[in-house]
Amino acid sequence: MEYESLLKQIENDNIHGASYLIEVGAEGALALLKEGEISKLPEFAERLMKAQPSMAPILNFGAFLLAQYKDKREDGEKLRESIISYVDNFRKSRKKSLENAENLIENGDIVVTHSFSSSVLEVLKLAREKGKKFEVLCTESRPQREGLILAQRLSGMGIKTYLTTDMGIFSLIEGRASSLLFGVDAFLKSGIVNKVGTAPMAKYAGNRGIPVFFVADSFKILPEEVMGYFRLRSGKSEEILEKPPENLEIVNPYFDVTPYSVVRGIAIETGVTGPLEFLEKAFGVNTNP
Amino acid sequence: MEYESLLKQIENDNIHGASYLIEVGAEGALALLKEGEISKLPEFAERLMKAQPSMAPILNFGAFLLAQYKDKREDGEKLRESIISYVDNFRKSRKKSLENAENLIENGDIVVTHSFSSSVLEVLKLAREKGKKFEVLCTESRPQREGLILAQRLSGMGIKTYLTTDMGIFSLIEGRASSLLFGVDAFLKSGIVNKVGTAPMAKYAGNRGIPVFFVADSFKILPEEVMGYFRLRSGKSEEILEKPPENLEIVNPYFDVTPYSVVRGIAIETGVTGPLEFLEKAFGVNTNP
C-alpha cells in the first residue's frame, strides 16, 4: 500500500509547503487508484485534509477528490486523468503567479518579507535572474526561526540581505522599506492567513502608505464549503518555554489573518489584482456600493 | 582604589537596570571622595556616563557629579552630602512613581507588557499585595528573552500570566488587553526609549483606543545638555546568527522610541500625567496652540 505510506509522510510533515505536499498527495491518490482501491478514495481525501488543516491547497485538493469520486467512481481511468490534470493545472498556476509577482520588484527596491515562503524566494530569484538590483529585509520569525533560512538562501544568490529580530523589523519598515511581499497559507473571505507577524507588519506598513503585496495561486482560496476542515494550527508550548510553572500559560500562535483593507495587491496566476477585485472574484463579494 | 573596581563593575554590567547601577555609581563616587581623590571626580563621572550610555539615570547622575564638582570641589564634606541626598531623592522618587502607577491597575484588568522592567514588576507586585485581581500578558522579547523572567516572576506571585512570542502579542492586544504598561529607559523630547518592540506595540494599541502607560521616575528624563552622552545600544550579531555569510547583514536593535502621541499616561513621582503635560514639564515644550 504505497498510498498509505505517502499519506503518513504528509501527516508527519512539519517542514514542507503546500506546493510540495500536494505533489505527494496526488502521487498517493494515483497509487491508490493503481492498487485498485477506488472505494477508499473518500477516506484518503478526508485523512489528507485532516493531516494539514492549515494548508488551503491540500484542503482544496481533498475536496476535489471527494467531488470527483462522486462523479466518476465507476471510471478509474477518468479519475486518474482528472487528478493528473488538476496537478498540472496547479503547477502552471503556481508558476504564472510567481512570474506575475516578479513584476512587482523594481530596480532599487528594498523589499521587506517575513518568515520563510518558497513563493517569495522564487519571486526574488526570478527578479535576480532578470538582473534587477534590490535588497531584502528579513525577520528571524519566532518560534521556529524560518526567516534565517530565507535570509541565507537570498544572500547566497548574491542579493544584499538584512536579518533582524521580529520586533526590529518595524523601524526598518518605517525607515527603509519600498514594499512588503508575503506568501500565503490561505485566502479566507475575512482575510489572508500567513505566518504570525504578517498582520501587524502589514497593518504597520499600510498605515504609512507602504504597499503590501501577497503572492499565491488561486488554489490557496478557501471556499466556504471547505472551511469546516480548516484550522489555524498553534505550536507546542515547549518552543517558547519548557515546563511552564503554575499560573503561566504559553500562547504560541503560528498564524494570523491580515485584513484585505491594508493590502495593495495580490499576485495570482491571472495577474496582480487589487483587494476588492480579488474579493469579488474569489468569494463573490459585491464591493460596489 | 575601591571606586575603580565599582566603576569596572558598572562598565561590565549587561544585566541590571539603572535603579541598581546608580547605587553602585554613588558608592563609587563616595569611595573616591573617602580616598581623597576629589580631583578625579570629573574623570569618574565621564567614565560612568560612557559605561551605560543608554541609561538616562546614570547619565543624569554623571552630569550631576560634574556640576557638583564645579561648585564644591573645595569642600569634600558638602560634596558627600549632596551625593547622599541625590541618591536618597532618587530612591524616594522611584518608590513614589511605582505607587502612582499602581493606581492604574484595576480589578479584572488584562495588562500587556513587554520584555523585563523591574518597575513594571514592582507595580504589579504592589497591585497584587493590595489584593487586586488581574492578568498579565508577556512577550518573550528577543534576542535576550528577558520576558521569560518577568513571566516566571509574576506567575510565582500567583498572578495568572500568559507568555507569547513577540509577534503573537499583537492579536492578544487586539483581542484581550485592557491596557499596556511599560518601563522606560529614557525620556527624550522626541519620544520614550524602551526595549525594541515597545513602539510598534504602543502604536498598535493606540490605534485601537487601548490605553498605553509608562512608569518611571523623573530621573529618566534626559535634558538636551546630556544628549551628547546618550547612545542607543545595539546587540551583537551573534545573538541572531553566528557567522553571517557574505551579503547578509544582521540588524540587532535593542531599543526603539515611542512617540508621545500614542501614550495615554506617564506615571512619575508626582502622579500620572498626560503626554502633553509631561512634555511641558519635562522639556518646556509649549503645547498650548
PDB file of N, CA and C in Angstrom, chain A residues 114 140 142-143 145 148 151-152 155 158-170 172 174 176 196-197 200-201 203-204 207-208 239-241 245-253, chain B residues 114 140 142-143 145 148 151-152 155 158-170 172 174 176 196-197 200-201 203-204 207-208 239-241 245-253:
ATOM      1  N   HIS A 114       8.730  38.254   5.573  1.00  0.00           N
ATOM      2  CA  HIS A 114       8.612  37.705   6.932  1.00  0.00           C
ATOM      3  C   HIS A 114       8.641  36.188   6.853  1.00  0.00           C
ATOM      4  N   GLU A 140      13.711  37.108  11.736  1.00  0.00           N
ATOM      5  CA  GLU A 140      14.091  35.739  12.108  1.00  0.00           C
ATOM      6  C   GLU A 140      12.847  34.865  12.246  1.00  0.00           C
ATOM      7  N   ARG A 142      10.186  34.010  15.025  1.00  0.00           N
ATOM      8  CA  ARG A 142       9.997  33.041  16.103  1.00  0.00           C
ATOM      9  C   ARG A 142       8.664  32.338  15.953  1.00  0.00           C
ATOM     10  N   PRO A 143       8.448  31.148  16.503  1.00  0.00           N
ATOM     11  CA  PRO A 143       9.441  30.409  17.293  1.00  0.00           C
ATOM     12  C   PRO A 143      10.388  29.529  16.465  1.00  0.00           C
ATOM     13  N   ARG A 145      11.989  30.215  13.658  1.00  0.00           N
ATOM     14  CA  ARG A 145      13.079  30.989  13.049  1.00  0.00           C
ATOM     15  C   ARG A 145      13.368  30.598  11.591  1.00  0.00           C
ATOM     16  N   LEU A 148      15.698  32.767   9.126  1.00  0.00           N
ATOM     17  CA  LEU A 148      17.146  32.597   8.963  1.00  0.00           C
ATOM     18  C   LEU A 148      17.455  31.863   7.662  1.00  0.00           C
ATOM     19  N   ALA A 151      16.910  34.164   4.670  1.00  0.00           N
ATOM     20  CA  ALA A 151      17.979  35.156   4.585  1.00  0.00           C
ATOM     21  C   ALA A 151      19.261  34.527   4.038  1.00  0.00           C
ATOM     22  N   GLN A 152      19.556  33.301   4.472  1.00  0.00           N
ATOM     23  CA  GLN A 152      20.767  32.629   3.991  1.00  0.00           C
ATOM     24  C   GLN A 152      20.651  32.277   2.511  1.00  0.00           C
ATOM     25  N   SER A 155      20.920  35.628   0.453  1.00  0.00           N
ATOM     26  CA  SER A 155      22.279  36.170   0.418  1.00  0.00           C
ATOM     27  C   SER A 155      23.179  35.266  -0.423  1.00  0.00           C
ATOM     28  N   GLY A 158      23.499  36.173  -3.927  1.00  0.00           N
ATOM     29  CA  GLY A 158      24.153  37.454  -4.203  1.00  0.00           C
ATOM     30  C   GLY A 158      23.245  38.649  -3.975  1.00  0.00           C
ATOM     31  N   ILE A 159      22.096  38.416  -3.331  1.00  0.00           N
ATOM     32  CA  ILE A 159      21.189  39.522  -3.015  1.00  0.00           C
ATOM     33  C   ILE A 159      21.589  40.099  -1.657  1.00  0.00           C
ATOM     34  N   LYS A 160      21.761  41.415  -1.579  1.00  0.00           N
ATOM     35  CA  LYS A 160      22.089  42.056  -0.300  1.00  0.00           C
ATOM     36  C   LYS A 160      20.883  41.906   0.632  1.00  0.00           C
ATOM     37  N   THR A 161      21.108  41.218   1.753  1.00  0.00           N
ATOM     38  CA  THR A 161      20.007  40.849   2.635  1.00  0.00           C
ATOM     39  C   THR A 161      20.294  41.323   4.064  1.00  0.00           C
ATOM     40  N   TYR A 162      19.261  41.755   4.761  1.00  0.00           N
ATOM     41  CA  TYR A 162      19.361  42.134   6.167  1.00  0.00           C
ATOM     42  C   TYR A 162      18.462  41.211   6.978  1.00  0.00           C
ATOM     43  N   LEU A 163      18.955  40.788   8.129  1.00  0.00           N
ATOM     44  CA  LEU A 163      18.173  39.912   9.007  1.00  0.00           C
ATOM     45  C   LEU A 163      18.059  40.596  10.368  1.00  0.00           C
ATOM     46  N   THR A 164      16.821  40.692  10.877  1.00  0.00           N
ATOM     47  CA  THR A 164      16.644  41.341  12.174  1.00  0.00           C
ATOM     48  C   THR A 164      15.675  40.541  13.030  1.00  0.00           C
ATOM     49  N   THR A 165      15.523  40.964  14.285  1.00  0.00           N
ATOM     50  CA  THR A 165      14.527  40.333  15.162  1.00  0.00           C
ATOM     51  C   THR A 165      13.125  40.693  14.672  1.00  0.00           C
ATOM     52  N   ASP A 166      12.138  39.952  15.145  1.00  0.00           N
ATOM     53  CA  ASP A 166      10.763  40.227  14.722  1.00  0.00           C
ATOM     54  C   ASP A 166      10.347  41.648  15.102  1.00  0.00           C
ATOM     55  N   MET A 167      10.707  42.092  16.301  1.00  0.00           N
ATOM     56  CA  MET A 167      10.327  43.439  16.718  1.00  0.00           C
ATOM     57  C   MET A 167      11.197  44.497  16.052  1.00  0.00           C
ATOM     58  N   GLY A 168      12.400  44.095  15.631  1.00  0.00           N
ATOM     59  CA  GLY A 168      13.303  45.039  14.968  1.00  0.00           C
ATOM     60  C   GLY A 168      12.831  45.445  13.585  1.00  0.00           C
ATOM     61  N   ILE A 169      11.937  44.662  12.979  1.00  0.00           N
ATOM     62  CA  ILE A 169      11.540  44.919  11.588  1.00  0.00           C
ATOM     63  C   ILE A 169      10.722  46.195  11.445  1.00  0.00           C
ATOM     64  N   PHE A 170      10.024  46.592  12.522  1.00  0.00           N
ATOM     65  CA  PHE A 170       9.099  47.728  12.375  1.00  0.00           C
ATOM     66  C   PHE A 170       9.821  49.040  12.054  1.00  0.00           C
ATOM     67  N   LEU A 172      12.623  49.231  10.523  1.00  0.00           N
ATOM     68  CA  LEU A 172      13.132  49.099   9.160  1.00  0.00           C
ATOM     69  C   LEU A 172      11.995  49.358   8.152  1.00  0.00           C
ATOM     70  N   GLU A 174       9.520  51.324   8.661  1.00  0.00           N
ATOM     71  CA  GLU A 174       9.264  52.762   8.701  1.00  0.00           C
ATOM     72  C   GLU A 174      10.363  53.553   7.990  1.00  0.00           C
ATOM     73  N   ARG A 176      13.016  52.350   5.862  1.00  0.00           N
ATOM     74  CA  ARG A 176      13.719  51.940   4.641  1.00  0.00           C
ATOM     75  C   ARG A 176      12.868  51.282   3.558  1.00  0.00           C
ATOM     76  N   VAL A 196       2.350  34.101  11.722  1.00  0.00           N
ATOM     77  CA  VAL A 196       2.077  35.125  12.734  1.00  0.00           C
ATOM     78  C   VAL A 196       3.125  36.246  12.653  1.00  0.00           C
ATOM     79  N   GLY A 197       2.653  37.459  12.641  1.00  0.00           N
ATOM     80  CA  GLY A 197       3.527  38.616  12.454  1.00  0.00           C
ATOM     81  C   GLY A 197       3.212  39.340  11.166  1.00  0.00           C
ATOM     82  N   PRO A 200       0.418  42.292  11.817  1.00  0.00           N
ATOM     83  CA  PRO A 200       0.888  43.575  12.356  1.00  0.00           C
ATOM     84  C   PRO A 200       1.856  44.301  11.421  1.00  0.00           C
ATOM     85  N   MET A 201       2.728  43.546  10.727  1.00  0.00           N
ATOM     86  CA  MET A 201       3.643  44.189   9.778  1.00  0.00           C
ATOM     87  C   MET A 201       2.871  44.858   8.648  1.00  0.00           C
ATOM     88  N   LYS A 203      -0.285  45.845   8.636  1.00  0.00           N
ATOM     89  CA  LYS A 203      -1.059  46.994   9.132  1.00  0.00           C
ATOM     90  C   LYS A 203      -0.137  48.198   9.351  1.00  0.00           C
ATOM     91  N   TYR A 204       1.040  47.917   9.907  1.00  0.00           N
ATOM     92  CA  TYR A 204       2.017  48.991  10.175  1.00  0.00           C
ATOM     93  C   TYR A 204       2.407  49.684   8.872  1.00  0.00           C
ATOM     94  N   ASN A 207      -0.640  51.604   7.253  1.00  0.00           N
ATOM     95  CA  ASN A 207      -0.870  52.902   7.915  1.00  0.00           C
ATOM     96  C   ASN A 207       0.100  53.971   7.449  1.00  0.00           C
ATOM     97  N   ARG A 208       1.243  53.563   6.911  1.00  0.00           N
ATOM     98  CA  ARG A 208       2.277  54.514   6.482  1.00  0.00           C
ATOM     99  C   ARG A 208       2.361  54.630   4.957  1.00  0.00           C
ATOM    100  N   GLU A 239       8.242  25.173  22.597  1.00  0.00           N
ATOM    101  CA  GLU A 239       9.020  26.015  21.677  1.00  0.00           C
ATOM    102  C   GLU A 239       9.318  27.376  22.295  1.00  0.00           C
ATOM    103  N   ILE A 240       8.554  27.745  23.326  1.00  0.00           N
ATOM    104  CA  ILE A 240       8.788  29.029  23.997  1.00  0.00           C
ATOM    105  C   ILE A 240       9.379  28.818  25.389  1.00  0.00           C
ATOM    106  N   LEU A 241       8.819  27.893  26.145  1.00  0.00           N
ATOM    107  CA  LEU A 241       9.358  27.614  27.489  1.00  0.00           C
ATOM    108  C   LEU A 241       9.074  26.162  27.869  1.00  0.00           C
ATOM    109  N   PRO A 245       5.691  27.002  34.755  1.00  0.00           N
ATOM    110  CA  PRO A 245       5.199  26.804  36.126  1.00  0.00           C
ATOM    111  C   PRO A 245       3.690  27.063  36.209  1.00  0.00           C
ATOM    112  N   GLU A 246       3.136  26.797  37.366  1.00  0.00           N
ATOM    113  CA  GLU A 246       1.726  27.090  37.631  1.00  0.00           C
ATOM    114  C   GLU A 246       1.451  28.569  37.350  1.00  0.00           C
ATOM    115  N   ASN A 247       0.228  28.876  36.956  1.00  0.00           N
ATOM    116  CA  ASN A 247      -0.210  30.256  36.676  1.00  0.00           C
ATOM    117  C   ASN A 247       0.391  30.842  35.408  1.00  0.00           C
ATOM    118  N   LEU A 248       1.262  30.078  34.727  1.00  0.00           N
ATOM    119  CA  LEU A 248       1.856  30.612  33.488  1.00  0.00           C
ATOM    120  C   LEU A 248       1.389  29.783  32.304  1.00  0.00           C
ATOM    121  N   GLU A 249       0.685  30.446  31.397  1.00  0.00           N
ATOM    122  CA  GLU A 249       0.156  29.761  30.218  1.00  0.00           C
ATOM    123  C   GLU A 249       0.881  30.267  28.973  1.00  0.00           C
ATOM    124  N   ILE A 250       1.367  29.317  28.159  1.00  0.00           N
ATOM    125  CA  ILE A 250       2.076  29.686  26.930  1.00  0.00           C
ATOM    126  C   ILE A 250       1.071  29.829  25.781  1.00  0.00           C
ATOM    127  N   VAL A 251       1.214  30.900  25.041  1.00  0.00           N
ATOM    128  CA  VAL A 251       0.384  31.113  23.852  1.00  0.00           C
ATOM    129  C   VAL A 251       1.328  31.147  22.654  1.00  0.00           C
ATOM    130  N   ASN A 252       1.207  30.176  21.761  1.00  0.00           N
ATOM    131  CA  ASN A 252       2.174  30.047  20.661  1.00  0.00           C
ATOM    132  C   ASN A 252       1.451  29.956  19.314  1.00  0.00           C
ATOM    133  N   PRO A 253       0.894  31.078  18.867  1.00  0.00           N
ATOM    134  CA  PRO A 253       0.166  31.047  17.588  1.00  0.00           C
ATOM    135  C   PRO A 253       1.138  30.966  16.412  1.00  0.00           C
TER     136      PRO A 253
ATOM    137  N   HIS B 114       5.978  44.227  28.047  1.00  0.00           N
ATOM    138  CA  HIS B 114       6.962  43.760  27.066  1.00  0.00           C
ATOM    139  C   HIS B 114       8.318  43.677  27.737  1.00  0.00           C
ATOM    140  N   GLU B 140       8.087  37.139  24.930  1.00  0.00           N
ATOM    141  CA  GLU B 140       9.389  36.565  25.280  1.00  0.00           C
ATOM    142  C   GLU B 140      10.508  37.601  25.096  1.00  0.00           C
ATOM    143  N   ARG B 142      12.774  38.910  22.144  1.00  0.00           N
ATOM    144  CA  ARG B 142      14.061  38.583  21.558  1.00  0.00           C
ATOM    145  C   ARG B 142      14.935  39.828  21.490  1.00  0.00           C
ATOM    146  N   PRO B 143      16.264  39.715  21.406  1.00  0.00           N
ATOM    147  CA  PRO B 143      17.017  38.457  21.371  1.00  0.00           C
ATOM    148  C   PRO B 143      17.340  37.876  22.756  1.00  0.00           C
ATOM    149  N   ARG B 145      15.414  37.539  25.428  1.00  0.00           N
ATOM    150  CA  ARG B 145      14.268  36.837  26.005  1.00  0.00           C
ATOM    151  C   ARG B 145      14.080  37.122  27.498  1.00  0.00           C
ATOM    152  N   LEU B 148      10.761  36.082  29.555  1.00  0.00           N
ATOM    153  CA  LEU B 148      10.568  34.807  30.258  1.00  0.00           C
ATOM    154  C   LEU B 148      10.738  34.986  31.754  1.00  0.00           C
ATOM    155  N   ALA B 151       7.730  36.804  33.219  1.00  0.00           N
ATOM    156  CA  ALA B 151       6.561  35.911  33.267  1.00  0.00           C
ATOM    157  C   ALA B 151       6.688  34.922  34.419  1.00  0.00           C
ATOM    158  N   GLN B 152       7.887  34.402  34.632  1.00  0.00           N
ATOM    159  CA  GLN B 152       8.095  33.446  35.716  1.00  0.00           C
ATOM    160  C   GLN B 152       7.939  34.106  37.078  1.00  0.00           C
ATOM    161  N   SER B 155       4.099  34.871  37.615  1.00  0.00           N
ATOM    162  CA  SER B 155       3.309  33.672  37.892  1.00  0.00           C
ATOM    163  C   SER B 155       3.671  33.118  39.265  1.00  0.00           C
ATOM    164  N   GLY B 158       1.580  34.258  42.004  1.00  0.00           N
ATOM    165  CA  GLY B 158       0.177  33.854  41.961  1.00  0.00           C
ATOM    166  C   GLY B 158      -0.658  34.674  40.992  1.00  0.00           C
ATOM    167  N   ILE B 159       0.024  35.462  40.139  1.00  0.00           N
ATOM    168  CA  ILE B 159      -0.699  36.236  39.120  1.00  0.00           C
ATOM    169  C   ILE B 159      -0.843  35.370  37.872  1.00  0.00           C
ATOM    170  N   LYS B 160      -2.063  35.253  37.354  1.00  0.00           N
ATOM    171  CA  LYS B 160      -2.280  34.492  36.120  1.00  0.00           C
ATOM    172  C   LYS B 160      -1.581  35.224  34.970  1.00  0.00           C
ATOM    173  N   THR B 161      -0.618  34.548  34.350  1.00  0.00           N
ATOM    174  CA  THR B 161       0.254  35.184  33.371  1.00  0.00           C
ATOM    175  C   THR B 161       0.253  34.390  32.068  1.00  0.00           C
ATOM    176  N   TYR B 162       0.306  35.090  30.957  1.00  0.00           N
ATOM    177  CA  TYR B 162       0.414  34.462  29.639  1.00  0.00           C
ATOM    178  C   TYR B 162       1.723  34.918  29.014  1.00  0.00           C
ATOM    179  N   LEU B 163       2.397  33.977  28.353  1.00  0.00           N
ATOM    180  CA  LEU B 163       3.661  34.302  27.681  1.00  0.00           C
ATOM    181  C   LEU B 163       3.530  33.915  26.215  1.00  0.00           C
ATOM    182  N   THR B 164       3.854  34.843  25.326  1.00  0.00           N
ATOM    183  CA  THR B 164       3.750  34.540  23.895  1.00  0.00           C
ATOM    184  C   THR B 164       4.979  35.049  23.149  1.00  0.00           C
ATOM    185  N   THR B 165       5.051  34.729  21.864  1.00  0.00           N
ATOM    186  CA  THR B 165       6.128  35.251  21.018  1.00  0.00           C
ATOM    187  C   THR B 165       5.916  36.758  20.820  1.00  0.00           C
ATOM    188  N   ASP B 166       6.973  37.434  20.373  1.00  0.00           N
ATOM    189  CA  ASP B 166       6.853  38.876  20.165  1.00  0.00           C
ATOM    190  C   ASP B 166       5.761  39.187  19.141  1.00  0.00           C
ATOM    191  N   MET B 167       5.703  38.423  18.061  1.00  0.00           N
ATOM    192  CA  MET B 167       4.686  38.683  17.047  1.00  0.00           C
ATOM    193  C   MET B 167       3.305  38.209  17.488  1.00  0.00           C
ATOM    194  N   GLY B 168       3.279  37.242  18.413  1.00  0.00           N
ATOM    195  CA  GLY B 168       1.999  36.743  18.899  1.00  0.00           C
ATOM    196  C   GLY B 168       1.251  37.748  19.769  1.00  0.00           C
ATOM    197  N   ILE B 169       1.958  38.756  20.288  1.00  0.00           N
ATOM    198  CA  ILE B 169       1.336  39.683  21.251  1.00  0.00           C
ATOM    199  C   ILE B 169       0.279  40.570  20.593  1.00  0.00           C
ATOM    200  N   PHE B 170       0.434  40.807  19.280  1.00  0.00           N
ATOM    201  CA  PHE B 170      -0.461  41.788  18.642  1.00  0.00           C
ATOM    202  C   PHE B 170      -1.925  41.339  18.643  1.00  0.00           C
ATOM    203  N   LEU B 172      -3.213  39.370  20.815  1.00  0.00           N
ATOM    204  CA  LEU B 172      -3.654  39.442  22.212  1.00  0.00           C
ATOM    205  C   LEU B 172      -3.999  40.890  22.586  1.00  0.00           C
ATOM    206  N   GLU B 174      -5.107  43.087  20.535  1.00  0.00           N
ATOM    207  CA  GLU B 174      -6.361  43.394  19.833  1.00  0.00           C
ATOM    208  C   GLU B 174      -7.560  42.716  20.493  1.00  0.00           C
ATOM    209  N   ARG B 176      -7.758  41.049  23.711  1.00  0.00           N
ATOM    210  CA  ARG B 176      -7.924  40.860  25.151  1.00  0.00           C
ATOM    211  C   ARG B 176      -7.508  42.024  26.036  1.00  0.00           C
ATOM    212  N   VAL B 196      13.218  47.386  22.269  1.00  0.00           N
ATOM    213  CA  VAL B 196      12.677  47.307  20.908  1.00  0.00           C
ATOM    214  C   VAL B 196      11.400  46.452  20.891  1.00  0.00           C
ATOM    215  N   GLY B 197      10.374  46.963  20.283  1.00  0.00           N
ATOM    216  CA  GLY B 197       9.065  46.302  20.263  1.00  0.00           C
ATOM    217  C   GLY B 197       8.026  47.146  20.979  1.00  0.00           C
ATOM    218  N   PRO B 200       6.125  49.628  18.301  1.00  0.00           N
ATOM    219  CA  PRO B 200       5.034  49.055  17.488  1.00  0.00           C
ATOM    220  C   PRO B 200       3.854  48.581  18.328  1.00  0.00           C
ATOM    221  N   MET B 201       4.128  48.018  19.517  1.00  0.00           N
ATOM    222  CA  MET B 201       3.025  47.590  20.389  1.00  0.00           C
ATOM    223  C   MET B 201       2.191  48.789  20.826  1.00  0.00           C
ATOM    224  N   LYS B 203       1.935  51.748  19.379  1.00  0.00           N
ATOM    225  CA  LYS B 203       1.213  52.327  18.239  1.00  0.00           C
ATOM    226  C   LYS B 203      -0.007  51.484  17.893  1.00  0.00           C
ATOM    227  N   TYR B 204       0.187  50.163  17.928  1.00  0.00           N
ATOM    228  CA  TYR B 204      -0.900  49.228  17.606  1.00  0.00           C
ATOM    229  C   TYR B 204      -2.058  49.428  18.583  1.00  0.00           C
ATOM    230  N   ASN B 207      -3.744  52.969  18.178  1.00  0.00           N
ATOM    231  CA  ASN B 207      -4.657  52.997  17.019  1.00  0.00           C
ATOM    232  C   ASN B 207      -5.996  52.347  17.326  1.00  0.00           C
ATOM    233  N   ARG B 208      -6.044  51.501  18.326  1.00  0.00           N
ATOM    234  CA  ARG B 208      -7.277  50.776  18.670  1.00  0.00           C
ATOM    235  C   ARG B 208      -7.923  51.311  19.950  1.00  0.00           C
ATOM    236  N   GLU B 239      23.876  37.150  18.488  1.00  0.00           N
ATOM    237  CA  GLU B 239      22.638  36.857  19.201  1.00  0.00           C
ATOM    238  C   GLU B 239      21.532  36.423  18.240  1.00  0.00           C
ATOM    239  N   ILE B 240      21.693  36.738  16.969  1.00  0.00           N
ATOM    240  CA  ILE B 240      20.692  36.334  15.976  1.00  0.00           C
ATOM    241  C   ILE B 240      21.236  35.230  15.078  1.00  0.00           C
ATOM    242  N   LEU B 241      22.459  35.383  14.597  1.00  0.00           N
ATOM    243  CA  LEU B 241      23.055  34.357  13.737  1.00  0.00           C
ATOM    244  C   LEU B 241      24.573  34.375  13.887  1.00  0.00           C
ATOM    245  N   PRO B 245      26.841  34.819   6.534  1.00  0.00           N
ATOM    246  CA  PRO B 245      27.587  34.721   5.275  1.00  0.00           C
ATOM    247  C   PRO B 245      27.690  36.089   4.585  1.00  0.00           C
ATOM    248  N   GLU B 246      28.426  36.106   3.500  1.00  0.00           N
ATOM    249  CA  GLU B 246      28.559  37.317   2.693  1.00  0.00           C
ATOM    250  C   GLU B 246      27.176  37.791   2.247  1.00  0.00           C
ATOM    251  N   ASN B 247      27.013  39.066   2.048  1.00  0.00           N
ATOM    252  CA  ASN B 247      25.734  39.668   1.602  1.00  0.00           C
ATOM    253  C   ASN B 247      24.634  39.659   2.667  1.00  0.00           C
ATOM    254  N   LEU B 248      24.934  39.082   3.840  1.00  0.00           N
ATOM    255  CA  LEU B 248      23.898  39.054   4.875  1.00  0.00           C
ATOM    256  C   LEU B 248      24.341  39.906   6.069  1.00  0.00           C
ATOM    257  N   GLU B 249      23.574  40.938   6.334  1.00  0.00           N
ATOM    258  CA  GLU B 249      23.904  41.842   7.430  1.00  0.00           C
ATOM    259  C   GLU B 249      22.875  41.711   8.540  1.00  0.00           C
ATOM    260  N   ILE B 250      23.367  41.521   9.780  1.00  0.00           N
ATOM    261  CA  ILE B 250      22.470  41.380  10.925  1.00  0.00           C
ATOM    262  C   ILE B 250      22.157  42.761  11.507  1.00  0.00           C
ATOM    263  N   VAL B 251      20.899  42.993  11.774  1.00  0.00           N
ATOM    264  CA  VAL B 251      20.466  44.243  12.411  1.00  0.00           C
ATOM    265  C   VAL B 251      19.828  43.852  13.747  1.00  0.00           C
ATOM    266  N   ASN B 252      20.453  44.246  14.849  1.00  0.00           N
ATOM    267  CA  ASN B 252      20.000  43.797  16.167  1.00  0.00           C
ATOM    268  C   ASN B 252      19.767  44.988  17.111  1.00  0.00           C
ATOM    269  N   PRO B 253      18.705  45.732  16.857  1.00  0.00           N
ATOM    270  CA  PRO B 253      18.452  46.899  17.707  1.00  0.00           C
ATOM    271  C   PRO B 253      17.928  46.475  19.076  1.00  0.00           C
TER     272      PRO B 253
END
